[in-house]
């Protein structure tokens, strides 16, 4: 085992030098240590200062090992040896590392490294143990990063190239958030310029049954959008836009067509689970005067000049290969003018760094974008970063096909989701699990009730349950509910105690629990009367007999909401509905004020719930009274009483939620103030420490000066004493001389 391996602060190595979890960083640090030891021993003709940090990568072919490094090829020339000879020198040293099973030399000098299974599994274990906390840190805490990606032109669906950036951008946003950064996911909607005019003319040509213009856009989606625009205009009582004069017709298709295309793009991205915080419209930069303000800002910095009737940015002062036009001689803004206004807008919205994800066809933009960043007084690479990705190749019959919105030769994001979405996930599961799962592909959105009925029709088990993406079960849910139904054959369904889990964003792209409350803790049975007041058995907390659901007609496809409540009422009219007391076995996750994938349909469809709640009560009351008319008075009295109780509880719940929200806000504010005070205290403590250190240094200097003064005084006294003695001797000598005879004449 080589000695002197780096500590865990750098590589994850244990104090005794063993590889605890073999990460690339740890392995690279261990390789460097081996090289440094070889250098110290004289086996490697390089100084430690000449040894770089080795690069460790996954081999393309996993048969070649778990990790690979080219460090021998990198250092051989400097060390005056051949790459393979240096690689052979390193093999036994690397194989001596705990956690490394074998090392092989490949090709001109690659080192292929295989790990022990136990060592490789240690990393997986540490990840599982860490859970959501794995990889999270505060390295980017306090930074606001604006991450722009996809940003495809609004002239067609998102194609595979955009799909790649959607995946990369969303993943990068999660990583940056996990590092403590505040990340704004942004989509730049290019709804200004000639491409929009060509898009509108293509829609108009399709609506009129004409050939698409040569510079226009083809594809089936153009005809679909044109038909939708026409249908919407006719439904609104307006004339067929295709019959209008050209200019007027083009404006209708431009405005409505862009809106429809934008909505389709957003829906495609949402289905891909790539949601954005901001959809920024390029046209707003021109309409709001932001372009002019940005140019004025640069003019004030002395980097704007006029030439040939046009306005230019002197980007050559900042490393660009040529200066760039901002306002053309005809008065129209160049495309680059919107770019600089957009960047300035990002910075003014608080972004410390604007990160752009561009396709390979935008490589030429890097120079001018970085120059523009510097022209504003910012630092390229710090306040602006640009990532370039490669294009996606489309192959048909073995031959490459250029993807083009205009030619209609595109594979869309929707096509990708349909092809490899859930099916690909299922295909990756073990065969035994695949046999138990059936995926239903619906050609159209059937709504909640229609989709539930499709699932019911496709099932063949004795029991049936609905599980939404905002629900979770206790591990004992299925065992407890099936056992109860087996013990109570007279019941159509059974519910369990269910809790609402309130969640809030954790600041790292995830969610944390901020409270929980039971659903309907006051009830102890699910009678018809109880269910008439409100649906007190949410779907995630219920297990049904499939045959009984079918017997009452299944789900009502006409209901956009409350289809579960409707089912519960019809079931309860026929058979008992059981309730398992005790601990909560089902959980409904709610995130107030959150929309999109992370939201709850109950909040998004609150108005529909209000309307259909009352319709359901009325229908159920009528049906029950038809069966037992004598219960009319009791039902009315009880129903009104229960409704009042429910409304009172609802008001209390709302008040509680409001109070909880206020308390949460106050807590967060107090924590923020506490953090600020702690930071101030740390600053004052640091200053006090510095003052104390300076005082101590001054005191030491004073003591030193005093000691030097005392020593100098003693020396002066001694010199004075000696001088007095010498004076006395001189006077004595003079007196003797005077007494001599020859002194006198």
XYZ file of C-alpha atoms in Angstrom:
745
model
C 0.000 0.000 0.000
C 1.653 3.286 -1.042
C 2.122 5.734 1.786
C 1.444 9.398 1.903
C -1.963 9.304 0.156
C -3.921 12.540 0.299
C -6.495 13.058 3.098
C -10.266 12.918 2.662
C -10.490 16.726 2.389
C -9.192 16.400 -1.123
C -10.040 12.939 -2.325
C -12.193 10.909 -0.002
C -9.258 8.751 1.175
C -9.321 7.527 4.721
C -6.658 8.484 7.252
C -4.909 5.158 6.742
C -4.671 5.732 2.983
C -7.393 3.308 1.880
C -9.839 4.121 -0.858
C -13.142 4.329 1.024
C -15.503 5.119 -1.838
C -13.793 5.048 -5.163
C -14.837 8.244 -6.875
C -12.988 9.706 -9.890
C -11.601 12.469 -7.699
C -10.355 10.003 -5.099
C -8.761 7.761 -7.711
C -7.107 10.740 -9.437
C -5.667 11.881 -6.098
C -4.344 8.374 -5.407
C -2.674 8.251 -8.856
C -1.027 11.595 -8.202
C 0.244 10.330 -4.857
C 1.745 7.265 -6.582
C 3.483 9.562 -9.087
C 4.836 11.776 -6.315
C 6.220 8.731 -4.481
C 7.869 7.508 -7.669
C 9.384 10.960 -8.091
C 10.688 10.995 -4.516
C 12.236 7.555 -4.996
C 13.915 8.602 -8.226
C 11.934 6.111 -10.357
C 10.273 9.011 -12.167
C 12.499 11.757 -13.576
C 10.078 14.525 -12.681
C 9.767 16.864 -9.731
C 6.604 16.887 -7.695
C 5.830 20.383 -9.001
C 5.744 19.042 -12.584
C 3.099 16.405 -11.813
C -0.417 17.587 -12.771
C -3.720 16.370 -11.398
C -4.417 13.172 -13.405
C -7.622 12.921 -15.404
C -9.782 9.852 -14.765
C -12.601 8.891 -17.162
C -15.002 6.087 -17.863
C -13.808 3.879 -20.764
C -16.189 3.859 -23.718
C -16.120 0.070 -23.588
C -16.799 -1.066 -20.016
C -15.003 -4.330 -20.808
C -11.829 -2.253 -20.561
C -12.408 -1.543 -16.872
C -14.199 0.800 -14.524
C -11.879 3.789 -15.006
C -9.128 4.846 -17.367
C -6.347 7.462 -17.332
C -3.849 8.729 -19.930
C -1.462 10.183 -17.330
C 1.431 8.004 -18.582
C 1.038 9.384 -22.103
C 0.775 12.881 -20.670
C 4.015 12.724 -18.647
C 6.244 10.322 -20.593
C 7.947 12.942 -22.776
C 8.704 15.213 -19.814
C 10.080 12.229 -17.888
C 12.275 11.128 -20.809
C 10.641 7.721 -21.201
C 8.037 5.916 -23.304
C 4.354 6.059 -22.324
C 4.001 2.283 -22.007
C 7.169 2.051 -19.899
C 5.820 4.690 -17.525
C 2.455 2.932 -17.463
C 4.130 -0.386 -16.576
C 5.975 1.386 -13.753
C 2.672 2.536 -12.298
C 0.769 -0.773 -12.596
C 2.048 -2.536 -9.434
C 1.848 0.660 -7.416
C -1.793 1.225 -8.369
C -2.685 -2.440 -7.852
C -1.371 -2.099 -4.289
C -4.173 0.364 -3.502
C -6.995 -1.081 -1.427
C -10.131 -1.063 -3.526
C -8.292 -1.613 -6.828
C -8.678 -5.128 -8.234
C -6.427 -4.859 -11.301
C -4.657 -2.407 -13.615
C -3.868 -3.061 -17.297
C -1.819 -1.162 -19.870
C -3.695 -0.663 -23.119
C -2.802 0.845 -26.487
C -0.041 3.430 -26.507
C -0.106 3.825 -22.721
C -3.632 3.987 -21.291
C -4.126 2.604 -17.796
C -7.395 0.667 -17.428
C -8.376 0.243 -13.779
C -10.841 -2.273 -12.346
C -12.243 -1.855 -8.850
C -13.164 -4.387 -6.225
C -16.907 -4.987 -6.194
C -17.063 -4.181 -2.491
C -15.206 -0.918 -2.956
C -17.378 0.133 -5.880
C -20.492 -0.729 -3.897
C -19.338 1.396 -0.981
C -20.055 4.516 -2.990
C -23.571 3.305 -3.752
C -24.126 2.590 -0.074
C -22.951 6.068 0.910
C -25.329 7.581 -1.656
C -28.280 5.581 -0.339
C -27.454 6.445 3.256
C -27.141 10.128 2.469
C -30.452 10.145 0.623
C -31.575 13.577 -0.521
C -28.561 15.166 1.158
C -26.052 13.414 -1.135
C -24.105 15.850 -3.249
C -25.694 18.940 -1.729
C -23.391 21.741 -0.633
C -23.247 25.509 -0.281
C -20.420 26.182 -2.742
C -22.672 28.508 -4.775
C -24.656 29.894 -1.858
C -25.673 33.505 -2.333
C -25.320 33.405 -6.131
C -28.201 34.013 -8.512
C -27.712 32.166 -11.804
C -29.929 32.789 -14.823
C -29.898 29.620 -16.920
C -31.315 29.962 -20.424
C -31.831 26.850 -22.529
C -33.854 25.450 -25.439
C -35.174 28.880 -26.584
C -36.272 27.485 -29.965
C -37.908 29.781 -32.498
C -41.715 29.854 -32.161
C -42.200 28.685 -35.718
C -42.568 24.977 -35.064
C -42.552 22.247 -32.405
C -39.494 21.585 -30.264
C -37.308 19.097 -32.122
C -34.729 16.605 -30.858
C -32.009 19.259 -30.607
C -34.213 21.222 -28.235
C -35.035 18.028 -26.368
C -31.344 17.497 -25.672
C -30.973 20.988 -24.235
C -34.192 20.587 -22.250
C -32.720 17.543 -20.512
C -29.253 19.053 -20.060
C -30.588 22.416 -18.909
C -32.995 20.964 -16.383
C -30.290 18.657 -15.015
C -27.791 21.518 -14.793
C -30.347 23.652 -12.972
C -30.841 20.901 -10.397
C -27.082 20.550 -9.902
C -26.603 24.295 -9.458
C -29.508 24.397 -6.999
C -27.979 21.488 -5.067
C -24.834 23.614 -4.736
C -26.825 26.348 -3.029
C -27.390 28.692 -5.972
C -30.660 30.444 -6.695
C -31.433 29.340 -10.263
C -33.853 30.958 -12.694
C -34.795 28.591 -15.525
C -35.510 30.792 -18.529
C -36.829 30.307 -22.063
C -36.198 33.090 -24.611
C -39.096 33.283 -27.021
C -37.931 34.736 -30.354
C -41.223 36.337 -31.351
C -39.712 39.300 -33.216
C -38.209 39.352 -36.669
C -38.609 38.030 -40.199
C -39.053 34.390 -39.145
C -42.419 35.346 -37.611
C -43.465 36.993 -40.874
C -42.535 33.815 -42.791
C -44.451 31.744 -40.224
C -47.587 33.889 -40.675
C -47.370 33.736 -44.494
C -47.040 29.920 -44.290
C -50.207 29.694 -42.162
C -52.093 31.973 -44.537
C -51.003 29.970 -47.594
C -52.108 26.726 -45.929
C -55.495 28.209 -44.992
C -56.041 29.336 -48.587
C -54.928 26.001 -50.037
C -51.915 27.581 -51.687
C -48.329 26.425 -51.979
C -46.165 27.260 -48.984
C -43.786 30.139 -49.857
C -40.267 29.071 -50.761
C -38.861 30.686 -47.622
C -41.791 29.514 -45.476
C -42.337 26.590 -43.128
C -43.737 23.185 -44.107
C -44.892 20.216 -42.112
C -48.293 18.980 -40.960
C -48.278 21.283 -37.923
C -48.662 24.341 -40.183
C -51.963 23.026 -41.546
C -53.160 22.062 -38.055
C -52.454 25.530 -36.649
C -54.056 27.235 -39.660
C -57.205 25.156 -39.177
C -57.304 25.971 -35.460
C -56.930 29.723 -36.098
C -59.760 29.582 -38.637
C -62.011 27.588 -36.284
C -61.336 29.974 -33.365
C -62.122 33.044 -35.464
C -65.378 31.571 -36.772
C -66.409 30.461 -33.270
C -65.869 34.021 -32.045
C -68.224 35.333 -34.705
C -65.496 36.858 -36.828
C -65.011 36.251 -40.560
C -62.834 33.504 -41.983
C -59.351 35.088 -41.813
C -58.367 33.513 -45.149
C -60.975 35.719 -46.876
C -59.547 38.958 -45.486
C -57.132 41.208 -47.413
C -53.579 39.879 -47.361
C -52.150 42.257 -44.765
C -55.101 41.897 -42.408
C -55.226 38.118 -42.844
C -51.485 37.769 -42.229
C -51.784 39.759 -38.989
C -54.562 37.455 -37.710
C -52.554 34.338 -38.469
C -49.406 35.893 -37.030
C -50.974 36.852 -33.701
C -53.108 33.755 -33.148
C -50.629 31.347 -34.769
C -47.744 32.468 -32.551
C -49.940 32.142 -29.440
C -51.006 28.630 -30.413
C -47.447 27.601 -31.279
C -46.163 29.025 -27.999
C -48.836 27.147 -26.027
C -47.930 23.934 -27.851
C -44.225 24.413 -27.125
C -44.912 24.999 -23.422
C -47.129 21.906 -23.294
C -44.468 19.764 -25.001
C -41.802 20.906 -22.552
C -44.134 20.361 -19.606
C -44.897 16.807 -20.737
C -41.133 16.299 -20.957
C -41.030 17.468 -17.311
C -38.899 20.456 -18.219
C -40.656 23.461 -16.710
C -39.381 27.034 -16.724
C -39.604 29.881 -14.239
C -39.608 32.592 -16.919
C -40.759 32.647 -20.537
C -39.189 35.838 -21.879
C -40.555 37.407 -25.073
C -38.029 39.029 -27.397
C -40.728 41.357 -28.707
C -41.045 42.917 -25.228
C -37.475 44.242 -25.501
C -38.436 46.303 -28.527
C -41.910 47.302 -27.340
C -40.665 48.461 -23.914
C -37.713 50.464 -25.245
C -35.210 48.149 -23.510
C -33.070 47.995 -26.658
C -32.707 51.779 -26.750
C -31.914 51.947 -23.033
C -29.224 49.294 -23.361
C -27.612 51.173 -26.267
C -27.729 54.394 -24.226
C -26.022 52.591 -21.344
C -23.209 51.503 -23.666
C -23.052 54.953 -25.247
C -22.382 56.364 -21.809
C -19.435 53.964 -21.512
C -17.960 55.325 -24.731
C -18.188 52.108 -26.789
C -20.909 53.159 -29.261
C -20.124 54.889 -32.549
C -21.958 55.909 -35.732
C -20.842 54.903 -39.215
C -22.564 54.734 -42.604
C -25.838 55.831 -41.044
C -25.802 52.870 -38.629
C -25.143 52.495 -34.903
C -22.262 50.190 -33.941
C -20.833 48.558 -30.810
C -17.037 48.625 -30.729
C -16.658 44.955 -29.774
C -13.139 44.780 -31.218
C -11.985 46.647 -28.098
C -12.987 43.530 -26.154
C -11.553 40.733 -28.288
C -14.222 40.309 -31.011
C -13.032 39.834 -34.603
C -15.099 42.787 -35.858
C -17.417 45.516 -34.596
C -21.154 44.758 -34.537
C -24.111 46.673 -35.946
C -26.872 47.432 -33.444
C -29.184 49.749 -35.421
C -29.044 49.320 -39.194
C -29.022 52.239 -41.613
C -32.742 51.752 -42.271
C -33.469 52.299 -38.580
C -34.293 48.656 -37.822
C -32.631 47.001 -34.852
C -30.181 44.214 -35.647
C -30.641 40.844 -33.952
C -27.600 41.494 -31.750
C -29.264 44.601 -30.307
C -31.890 42.412 -28.642
C -29.116 40.177 -27.299
C -27.446 42.990 -25.395
C -30.772 44.351 -24.110
C -31.694 40.848 -22.951
C -28.385 40.363 -21.136
C -28.738 43.719 -19.396
C -32.280 42.794 -18.380
C -31.014 39.559 -16.795
C -28.398 41.452 -14.815
C -30.922 44.069 -13.702
C -33.197 41.258 -12.488
C -30.419 40.269 -10.089
C -28.540 37.559 -11.983
C -24.893 37.337 -10.921
C -24.180 35.061 -13.857
C -26.072 34.544 -17.105
C -25.513 31.037 -18.484
C -26.471 30.362 -22.100
C -26.864 26.871 -23.594
C -26.400 27.197 -27.363
C -26.390 24.710 -30.204
C -23.316 24.101 -32.337
C -24.676 26.452 -35.020
C -24.237 29.330 -32.551
C -20.501 28.835 -32.019
C -19.795 32.103 -33.853
C -21.821 33.998 -31.264
C -19.373 33.395 -28.431
C -16.917 36.155 -29.358
C -19.489 38.902 -29.773
C -21.456 37.833 -26.667
C -18.371 37.875 -24.447
C -17.302 41.202 -25.934
C -20.738 42.606 -25.181
C -20.450 41.377 -21.589
C -17.110 43.167 -21.214
C -18.512 46.324 -22.869
C -21.055 46.574 -20.027
C -18.181 46.445 -17.547
C -18.791 42.837 -16.551
C -16.325 39.953 -16.529
C -16.669 37.302 -19.267
C -16.559 33.821 -17.808
C -17.843 35.152 -14.487
C -20.937 37.199 -15.271
C -21.522 35.356 -18.541
C -20.889 31.731 -19.484
C -21.773 29.993 -22.754
C -22.044 26.243 -23.286
C -22.086 24.803 -26.799
C -23.726 21.462 -27.558
C -23.608 19.309 -30.627
C -26.451 18.959 -33.091
C -28.688 15.887 -33.165
C -28.478 13.801 -36.313
C -31.599 12.408 -37.961
C -31.115 9.311 -40.142
C -33.672 7.918 -42.584
C -33.017 4.642 -44.425
C -29.379 4.827 -43.401
C -28.884 8.316 -44.843
C -28.625 11.525 -42.801
C -31.565 13.913 -43.081
C -31.263 17.545 -42.138
C -33.876 18.507 -39.583
C -35.737 21.557 -40.777
C -38.987 23.208 -39.708
C -39.321 24.606 -43.187
C -39.011 21.247 -44.912
C -41.127 19.512 -42.326
C -38.352 16.987 -41.648
C -38.276 17.151 -37.884
C -38.639 14.679 -35.051
C -40.405 16.562 -32.279
C -40.090 16.434 -28.522
C -43.595 14.983 -28.459
C -42.440 12.176 -30.771
C -39.547 11.465 -28.416
C -41.774 11.329 -25.340
C -44.219 9.027 -27.109
C -41.401 6.734 -28.249
C -39.234 6.443 -25.147
C -41.252 7.817 -22.252
C -42.884 5.369 -19.894
C -42.181 2.410 -22.189
C -38.445 2.933 -21.930
C -38.718 3.145 -18.147
C -40.700 -0.085 -18.046
C -38.265 -1.844 -20.368
C -35.456 -1.166 -17.911
C -37.246 -3.081 -15.134
C -36.772 -6.795 -14.332
C -38.916 -9.149 -16.464
C -40.877 -10.320 -13.412
C -41.962 -6.749 -12.717
C -42.695 -5.977 -16.369
C -45.216 -8.828 -16.438
C -47.189 -7.153 -13.647
C -47.344 -3.696 -15.270
C -49.446 -2.564 -18.217
C -48.966 0.908 -19.725
C -51.961 2.506 -21.431
C -51.257 5.017 -24.203
C -54.176 7.401 -24.645
C -54.387 9.215 -27.953
C -56.206 12.105 -26.330
C -56.655 13.627 -22.893
C -59.721 11.957 -21.375
C -59.586 13.921 -18.152
C -59.405 12.479 -14.658
C -62.588 10.417 -14.743
C -62.098 9.135 -18.302
C -58.532 8.070 -17.562
C -59.608 6.377 -14.319
C -62.278 4.457 -16.219
C -59.715 3.337 -18.815
C -57.572 2.000 -16.004
C -60.554 0.233 -14.472
C -61.494 -1.353 -17.811
C -57.938 -2.600 -18.340
C -57.636 -4.172 -14.871
C -58.693 -7.710 -13.993
C -57.817 -8.030 -10.289
C -60.215 -8.414 -7.399
C -59.265 -5.053 -5.930
C -58.762 -1.619 -7.481
C -56.909 1.516 -6.296
C -56.010 4.934 -7.722
C -52.536 6.337 -7.062
C -51.726 9.883 -8.280
C -48.261 11.420 -8.537
C -48.888 13.613 -5.476
C -49.763 10.615 -3.284
C -47.796 8.083 -1.241
C -48.676 4.989 0.771
C -47.501 3.593 4.052
C -45.749 0.232 3.379
C -48.558 -1.548 5.237
C -51.408 0.048 3.266
C -52.156 -2.786 0.834
C -51.743 -5.550 3.418
C -54.060 -3.845 5.916
C -56.780 -2.893 3.411
C -56.922 -6.229 1.584
C -57.092 -8.080 4.915
C -59.985 -5.859 6.034
C -61.987 -6.437 2.829
C -61.419 -10.170 3.064
C -62.792 -10.060 6.603
C -65.801 -7.906 5.560
C -67.237 -9.353 2.318
C -70.346 -7.160 2.648
C -68.355 -3.943 2.101
C -67.692 -2.377 -1.320
C -64.601 -0.450 -0.233
C -62.490 0.525 2.723
C -60.667 3.731 3.595
C -57.739 4.382 5.939
C -56.747 7.351 8.014
C -55.051 9.795 5.643
C -52.827 12.805 6.261
C -52.108 15.913 4.186
C -48.363 16.533 3.988
C -47.688 20.226 3.379
C -44.459 20.842 1.491
C -42.371 23.831 0.476
C -39.355 24.305 -1.768
C -36.096 23.450 -0.030
C -34.037 25.865 -2.157
C -32.158 23.039 -3.869
C -34.686 21.972 -6.477
C -36.525 19.634 -4.093
C -39.245 19.766 -1.440
C -39.339 19.497 2.325
C -42.193 18.809 4.690
C -43.333 21.896 6.564
C -46.370 20.450 8.328
C -49.018 17.780 8.266
C -52.647 17.433 9.271
C -55.161 14.589 9.322
C -58.079 14.508 6.876
C -61.464 14.403 8.648
C -60.181 13.192 12.044
C -63.665 13.774 13.549
C -65.409 10.933 11.661
C -65.448 7.290 12.704
C -67.552 5.832 9.898
C -68.248 6.583 6.240
C -72.036 6.646 6.119
C -74.036 8.205 3.326
C -74.873 11.145 5.557
C -71.207 11.819 6.239
C -70.331 11.604 2.576
C -73.179 13.941 1.604
C -71.461 16.753 3.473
C -68.056 16.394 1.873
C -65.907 13.682 0.361
C -64.119 12.439 3.466
C -62.375 9.523 1.762
C -59.734 10.720 -0.713
C -58.734 8.230 -3.460
C -55.211 7.529 -2.185
C -56.683 6.288 1.103
C -59.164 3.843 -0.482
C -59.172 0.278 -1.771
C -62.229 -0.846 -3.758
C -63.721 -4.096 -4.936
C -63.481 -3.832 -8.701
C -66.737 -5.736 -9.201
C -68.674 -3.282 -7.028
C -67.335 -0.295 -8.979
C -68.484 -1.934 -12.185
C -71.873 -2.728 -10.621
C -72.624 0.971 -10.017
C -71.505 2.030 -13.509
C -67.849 2.941 -12.926
C -66.579 6.503 -13.129
C -68.731 9.258 -14.584
C -66.788 10.488 -17.627
C -68.909 13.678 -17.724
C -67.380 14.978 -14.499
C -64.189 17.045 -14.857
C -63.612 16.826 -11.059
C -64.961 15.053 -7.937
C -65.370 11.802 -9.883
C -64.135 9.932 -6.798
C -66.776 11.541 -4.584
C -69.469 10.684 -7.084
C -68.299 7.066 -7.066
C -68.245 6.972 -3.249
C -71.834 8.219 -3.030
C -73.098 5.642 -5.521
C -71.202 2.842 -3.771
C -72.535 3.880 -0.366
C -76.103 3.782 -1.663
C -75.597 0.053 -2.335
C -73.099 -1.286 0.217
C -71.148 -0.267 3.336
C -67.952 1.743 3.059
C -65.480 0.675 5.755
C -62.920 2.738 7.701
C -59.716 1.435 9.326
C -58.924 3.393 12.487
C -55.454 3.964 13.865
C -52.330 5.451 12.318
C -52.340 7.143 8.917
C -51.568 4.722 6.074
C -51.900 7.152 3.137
C -50.526 10.611 2.449
C -51.614 13.415 0.163
C -48.764 15.845 -0.633
C -49.862 19.454 -1.141
C -47.871 22.531 -2.179
C -49.929 25.682 -1.869
C -49.403 28.315 -4.511
C -47.441 25.931 -6.742
C -48.602 25.113 -10.264
C -47.388 22.866 -13.057
C -46.064 19.372 -12.405
C -45.461 20.129 -8.737
C -48.924 21.520 -8.021
C -52.249 19.932 -7.081
C -55.226 19.796 -9.401
C -57.561 20.469 -6.471
C -56.182 23.992 -6.165
C -55.960 24.558 -9.927
C -59.610 23.463 -10.400
C -61.067 25.048 -7.264
C -63.956 26.690 -9.133
C -64.980 23.390 -10.733
C -64.890 21.725 -7.323
C -67.185 24.397 -5.867
C -69.743 23.895 -8.659
C -69.763 20.108 -8.858
C -69.739 19.659 -5.086
C -73.265 21.096 -4.958
C -74.477 19.151 -7.971
C -73.335 15.879 -6.443
C -75.066 16.554 -3.116
C -78.303 17.306 -4.874
C -78.175 14.173 -7.054
C -77.294 11.868 -4.159
C -80.046 13.359 -1.964
C -82.647 12.829 -4.666
C -81.627 9.226 -5.241
C -81.567 8.370 -1.533
C -84.987 9.954 -0.920
C -86.473 7.991 -3.783
C -85.451 4.867 -1.918
C -86.657 6.128 1.504
C -88.963 9.216 1.279
C -89.668 9.145 4.971
C -86.116 10.296 5.671
C -86.599 13.662 3.953
C -86.881 15.825 7.070
C -84.064 14.059 8.888
C -81.819 14.217 5.838
C -82.459 17.923 5.319
C -81.923 18.764 8.974
C -78.835 16.595 9.281
C -77.441 17.720 5.964
C -77.813 21.398 6.876
C -76.310 20.797 10.300
C -73.374 18.876 8.867
C -72.876 21.519 6.177
C -72.694 24.258 8.810
C -70.206 22.224 10.786
C -68.170 21.596 7.686
C -68.164 25.269 6.687
C -67.142 26.245 10.220
C -64.315 23.691 10.157
C -63.277 24.947 6.724
C -63.110 28.521 8.030
C -61.069 27.379 10.996
C -58.811 25.432 8.665
C -58.330 28.480 6.427
C -57.593 30.630 9.471
C -55.157 28.017 10.723
C -53.414 27.876 7.349
C -53.215 31.664 7.200
C -51.845 31.781 10.731
C -49.394 29.005 9.916
C -48.285 30.914 6.841
C -47.803 34.100 8.866
C -45.874 32.226 11.529
C -43.752 30.558 8.868
C -43.074 33.979 7.345
C -42.194 35.468 10.732
C -39.967 32.499 11.497
C -38.149 32.826 8.203
C -37.807 36.585 8.722
C -36.472 36.083 12.253
C -34.070 33.433 10.997
C -32.916 35.826 8.288
C -32.386 38.585 10.846
C -30.646 36.127 13.144
C -28.342 35.099 10.309
C -27.612 38.775 9.626
C -26.900 39.431 13.313
C -24.701 36.356 13.494
C -22.817 37.522 10.442
C -22.441 40.983 12.015
C -21.300 39.368 15.260
C -18.758 37.262 13.358
C -17.538 40.429 11.623
C -17.266 42.367 14.913
C -15.593 39.401 16.594
C -13.091 39.264 13.766
C -12.443 43.003 14.056
C -12.085 42.689 17.846
C -9.649 39.840 17.380
C -7.648 41.959 14.964
C -7.700 44.902 17.416
C -6.565 42.638 20.239
C -3.769 41.290 18.094
C -2.716 44.821 17.127
C -2.824 45.905 20.788
C -0.728 42.929 21.826
C 1.770 43.745 19.103
C 1.878 47.393 20.214
C 2.419 46.347 23.818
C 5.212 44.002 22.811
C 6.809 46.778 20.755
C 6.510 49.178 23.730
C 8.106 46.671 26.069
C 10.917 46.145 23.606
C 11.457 49.904 23.233
C 11.425 50.335 27.031
C 14.016 47.597 27.451
C 16.192 49.234 24.811
C 15.787 52.610 26.586
C 16.829 51.092 29.928
C 19.866 49.522 28.341
C 20.802 52.782 26.640
C 20.367 54.714 29.914
C 22.638 52.253 31.720
C 25.230 52.631 28.987
C 25.018 56.416 29.233
C 25.417 56.321 33.001
C 28.438 54.067 32.677
C 29.964 56.325 30.034
C 29.330 59.410 32.194
C 30.956 57.732 35.172
C 33.960 56.794 33.078
C 34.179 60.341 31.711
C 34.162 61.775 35.241
C 36.967 59.447 36.251
C 38.994 60.426 33.235
C 38.412 64.150 33.997
C 39.529 63.682 37.551
C 42.703 61.944 36.403
C 43.341 64.707 33.885
C 42.955 67.416 36.537
C 45.250 65.505 38.828
C 47.815 65.219 36.037
C 47.594 68.943 35.342
C 48.164 69.756 39.028
C 51.247 67.594 39.102
C 52.631 69.275 36.085
C 52.108 72.691 37.634
C 54.051 71.636 40.660
C 57.091 70.740 38.591
C 59.911 73.224 38.603
C 60.589 73.361 34.946
C 57.081 74.562 34.394
C 58.070 77.869 35.872
C 60.331 80.212 33.930
